[in-house]
Short mmCIF file of C-alpha atoms in Angstrom, two decimals:
data_model
loop_
_atom_site.label_atom_id
_atom_site.label_comp_id
_atom_site.label_asym_id
_atom_site.label_seq_id
_atom_site.Cartn_x
_atom_site.Cartn_y
_atom_site.Cartn_z
CA MET S 447 22.00 119.50 86.69
CA LEU S 448 24.02 122.55 86.85
CA LEU S 449 25.22 122.47 83.34
CA ARG S 450 21.78 121.54 82.13
CA ARG S 451 20.19 124.41 83.43
CA CYS S 452 23.19 126.76 82.57
CA ASP S 453 22.44 125.44 78.79
CA ASP S 454 18.84 126.02 78.99
CA LEU S 455 19.54 129.59 80.57
CA ALA S 456 21.83 130.08 77.17
CA GLY S 457 19.09 129.27 74.81
CA ARG S 458 16.80 132.08 76.17
CA ASP S 459 16.74 135.45 75.16
CA HIS S 460 18.07 138.30 77.21
CA TRP S 461 15.40 140.21 78.98
CA ARG S 462 16.41 143.72 77.55
CA LYS S 463 19.04 143.01 74.66
CA GLY S 464 16.27 140.55 73.01
CA ALA S 465 19.41 138.04 71.72
CA PRO S 466 20.23 134.92 72.92
CA ILE S 467 22.11 134.72 76.03
CA GLY S 468 24.60 132.30 74.99
CA GLU S 469 25.70 134.54 71.89
CA LEU S 470 25.77 137.20 74.19
CA PHE S 471 28.14 135.29 76.64
CA THR S 472 30.42 134.04 73.67
CA GLU S 473 31.01 137.78 72.75
CA ASP S 474 31.67 138.70 76.14
CA ALA S 475 34.28 136.06 76.56
CA ALA S 476 36.09 137.16 73.19
CA ALA S 477 36.33 140.50 74.78
CA GLY S 478 37.72 139.69 77.90
CA LEU S 479 40.83 137.77 76.06
CA GLU S 480 42.27 141.22 75.65
CA LEU S 481 44.19 141.21 78.86
CA PRO S 482 47.28 143.28 79.68
CA GLY S 483 50.67 142.08 78.35
CA ILE S 484 52.38 142.88 81.89
CA GLY S 485 50.94 140.58 84.75
CA PHE S 486 49.58 141.96 87.65
CA ASP S 487 51.58 141.36 91.02
CA ALA S 488 48.87 141.19 93.68
CA VAL S 489 51.07 142.45 96.65
CA ARG S 490 50.67 144.92 99.47
CA TYR S 491 53.81 146.56 100.62
CA GLU S 492 54.52 147.93 104.38
CA SER S 493 56.90 149.19 106.42
CA ARG S 494 58.35 147.55 109.45
CA ARG S 495 61.10 147.92 111.89
CA ALA S 496 63.29 144.89 112.64
CA ASP S 497 63.79 144.11 116.24
CA LYS S 498 67.18 143.64 117.95
CA THR S 499 67.63 140.15 116.49
CA GLY S 500 66.55 141.23 112.70
CA LYS S 501 63.24 139.98 112.92
CA VAL S 502 60.06 141.61 111.73
CA ILE S 503 56.38 140.50 112.87
CA ILE S 504 53.95 139.94 110.01
CA ASP S 505 50.35 138.87 110.53
CA GLY S 506 51.26 137.47 113.93
CA THR S 507 54.45 135.62 112.76
CA ALA S 508 57.95 136.62 113.20
CA TYR S 509 60.03 136.38 110.08
CA LEU S 510 64.07 136.57 110.39
CA ALA S 511 65.46 139.15 108.10
CA GLY S 512 68.87 138.47 109.51
CA PRO S 513 71.25 139.74 112.18
CA ALA S 514 72.73 142.35 110.05
CA TYR S 515 69.34 143.87 109.75
CA HIS S 516 68.50 144.68 113.69
CA ASP S 517 66.76 147.78 114.00
CA ARG S 518 66.47 148.73 110.46
CA HIS S 519 63.35 150.07 108.77
CA LEU S 520 62.49 147.59 106.20
CA THR S 521 60.21 147.07 103.40
CA VAL S 522 57.94 143.93 103.56
CA GLY S 523 55.92 142.60 100.18
CA ILE S 524 53.09 140.66 101.51
CA ARG S 525 51.45 137.95 98.72
CA HIS S 526 48.95 135.24 99.14
CA ASP S 527 52.02 132.89 99.24
CA LYS S 528 55.27 134.56 99.74
CA ILE S 529 56.60 137.34 102.29
CA GLU S 530 59.48 139.35 100.39
CA ILE S 531 61.83 141.56 102.77
CA LEU S 532 63.66 144.58 101.20
CA ASP S 533 66.05 146.77 102.82
CA GLU S 534 65.83 150.72 103.09
CA HIS S 535 66.82 151.10 99.39
CA ALA S 536 64.20 148.57 98.01
CA HIS S 537 66.83 145.78 97.43
CA PRO S 538 65.58 142.25 97.87
CA VAL S 539 67.00 140.73 101.02
CA ILE S 540 65.03 137.30 101.37
CA VAL S 541 61.79 135.67 100.33
CA PHE S 542 59.71 133.00 102.71
CA ASP S 543 56.75 131.05 102.12
CA ARG S 544 53.86 132.72 104.06
CA VAL S 545 52.80 131.07 107.15
CA TYR S 546 49.00 131.66 108.16
CA GLY S 547 48.01 132.09 111.48
CA ARG S 548 50.36 132.83 114.40
CA ALA S 549 53.26 130.57 114.44
CA ASP S 550 55.05 129.86 117.91
CA GLU S 551 58.54 129.78 116.15
CA THR S 552 60.38 132.21 113.97
CA VAL S 553 60.50 131.54 110.03
CA PHE S 554 63.68 131.67 109.16
CA VAL S 555 66.43 129.95 106.58
CA ALA S 556 69.25 127.84 107.96
CA THR S 557 72.05 129.70 105.60
CA GLN S 558 71.07 133.11 107.72
CA LEU S 559 72.40 131.80 110.99
CA LEU S 560 75.59 129.68 109.85
CA GLN S 561 78.01 132.70 109.73
CA ALA S 562 76.12 134.08 113.04
CA ILE S 563 77.02 130.67 114.78
CA ALA S 564 80.45 130.37 113.50
CA VAL S 565 81.40 133.80 115.08
CA LYS S 566 79.99 132.46 118.48
CA PRO S 567 80.51 128.52 118.05
CA GLY S 568 79.14 127.81 121.69
CA SER S 569 75.78 128.76 120.56
CA TRP S 570 75.22 126.02 118.40
CA THR S 571 73.62 123.66 120.97
CA HIS S 572 70.61 126.30 121.55
CA SER S 573 70.32 127.41 117.99
CA PRO S 574 67.46 126.50 115.90
CA VAL S 575 69.81 125.52 112.98
CA ARG S 576 70.77 122.37 114.92
CA ASP S 577 67.32 120.70 114.31
CA LEU S 578 67.89 121.09 110.35
CA VAL S 579 71.20 119.60 110.26
CA ASP S 580 71.02 115.67 110.02
CA MET S 581 73.29 113.22 111.23
CA PRO S 582 76.10 112.65 111.51
CA VAL S 583 76.95 116.43 110.55
CA ARG S 584 75.07 117.22 113.93
CA ASP S 585 76.97 114.55 116.18
CA TRP S 586 80.14 115.89 114.78
CA LEU S 587 79.24 119.50 115.56
CA ASP S 588 77.90 118.46 118.85
CA GLN S 589 81.05 116.75 119.96
CA ALA S 590 83.49 119.22 118.25
CA ARG S 591 85.60 121.78 120.14
CA ASN S 592 84.74 125.39 119.59
CA SER S 593 87.46 126.17 116.95
CA ASP S 594 86.47 122.96 115.00
CA ARG S 595 83.13 123.73 115.28
CA ALA S 596 83.51 127.41 113.99
CA ARG S 597 85.70 126.06 110.84
CA LEU S 598 82.94 123.59 110.02
CA LEU S 599 80.16 126.25 110.11
CA THR S 600 82.43 128.87 108.29
CA HIS S 601 82.73 126.07 105.45
CA LEU S 602 79.19 125.27 105.34
CA ASP S 603 77.97 128.77 104.82
CA LYS S 604 80.51 129.14 102.11
CA ALA S 605 79.58 125.88 100.53
CA ALA S 606 75.77 126.63 101.12
CA ALA S 607 76.14 129.99 99.15
CA ALA S 608 77.78 128.47 96.37
CA THR S 609 75.26 125.61 96.18
CA SER S 610 72.42 125.06 98.90
CA PHE S 611 72.05 124.06 102.60
CA ASP S 612 70.91 120.49 101.80
CA THR S 613 74.00 120.15 99.21
CA ALA S 614 76.43 121.29 101.88
CA ILE S 615 75.06 119.17 104.43
CA ARG S 616 75.42 116.23 102.23
CA ALA S 617 78.88 116.99 101.15
CA ALA S 618 79.76 117.10 104.99
CA THR S 619 78.10 113.87 105.54
CA ARG S 620 80.01 112.13 102.98
CA LEU S 621 83.23 113.26 104.22
CA ILE S 622 82.58 112.38 107.82
CA THR S 623 81.26 109.11 106.54
CA HIS S 624 84.44 108.45 104.75
CA GLY S 625 86.51 109.51 107.98
CA ASP S 626 87.86 112.76 106.51
CA ASP S 627 87.66 116.32 108.07
CA PRO S 628 84.73 118.01 107.06
CA ALA S 629 85.88 121.42 108.16
CA SER S 630 88.39 121.67 105.09
CA ASP S 631 88.33 123.35 101.69
CA GLY S 632 87.47 120.03 100.31
CA LEU S 633 83.89 120.50 101.55
CA GLY S 634 83.38 123.28 99.14
CA MET S 635 84.69 121.25 96.31
CA LEU S 636 82.44 118.28 97.13
CA ALA S 637 79.37 120.47 97.31
CA ARG S 638 79.96 121.74 93.97
CA ARG S 639 80.59 118.72 92.50
CA ILE S 640 77.46 117.20 93.87
CA HIS S 641 75.27 120.38 92.92
CA ASP S 642 76.73 120.51 89.49
CA ASN S 643 76.30 116.57 89.08
CA THR S 644 80.10 116.39 87.87
CA GLU S 645 81.36 113.63 90.63
CA PRO S 646 83.94 111.16 88.83
CA VAL S 647 82.53 107.59 88.34
CA PRO S 648 84.07 105.25 90.64
CA LEU S 649 86.32 102.83 88.67
CA ALA S 650 86.99 99.09 89.45
CA VAL S 651 90.79 99.21 89.61
CA ASP S 652 92.85 95.97 89.33
CA LEU S 653 95.65 95.81 91.37
CA HIS S 654 96.80 92.46 90.95
CA VAL S 655 99.52 93.79 88.40
CA TYR S 656 101.22 94.95 91.44
CA ASP S 657 101.51 91.25 92.81
CA GLN S 658 104.55 90.75 90.12
CA PHE S 659 107.00 93.08 92.39
CA THR S 660 106.16 90.95 95.33
CA SER S 661 106.47 87.71 93.83
CA ARG S 662 110.06 88.42 92.54
CA ALA S 663 111.65 87.50 96.14
CA ASP S 664 114.61 85.50 94.44
CA ALA S 665 115.40 88.58 92.21
CA THR S 666 118.94 90.34 93.12
CA PRO S 667 118.60 94.03 94.26
CA LEU S 668 120.62 95.00 91.01
CA GLU S 669 118.13 93.07 88.75
CA THR S 670 115.11 94.73 90.80
CA GLU S 671 116.64 98.11 90.07
CA THR S 672 117.54 97.55 86.60
CA GLU S 673 113.70 96.44 85.86
CA GLU S 674 112.35 99.47 87.77
CA ALA S 675 114.70 101.92 86.03
CA ALA S 676 113.47 100.25 82.57
CA ALA S 677 109.77 100.54 83.81
#
């Protein structure tokens, strides 16, 4: 119904210009195509002072800039979908998805807190990062001594910086599942292989070829040594 009424209106003459409204609209649309070559960034910049934990409050919601930015004057770029935090020199610090309304919990990225928890591993059980870590990595950290917990958190922090938090957790999960120590340099190497999709393809190895060595029970030690040397 609306389209039919618009078509009817387009066929009428403009009350002042005396030309069909449809033709005038076509001219306006053609003129409107000449847009600037640089996009317009709909952003509002405001100054915020981070609290003692490195958080800034924006529209009633707390965003964590990071412990290193506590008590510092920061610049916040507020967009319709993103919150961008910059330091005193306008260098980007971190970008969050914007939360509308008042959030009861602080908005943060898990990788922001890994190193801080590694320095104080006893804070792991009360850290908000714990809820973001899947099993069995969470169980491993819960049961680990503080020294081992600090080692894994440090390696997770390095692996997440090179790849992503989720990839680092996947790598640690795989190591734990295979019975290996996740708090080792192998975590970073495995995380990079997972991230780059360069993991070696498992090959089916036929081990029956070694049965010939156990089946030569009647061979003398000299014959066995000779055969091994020839091999």
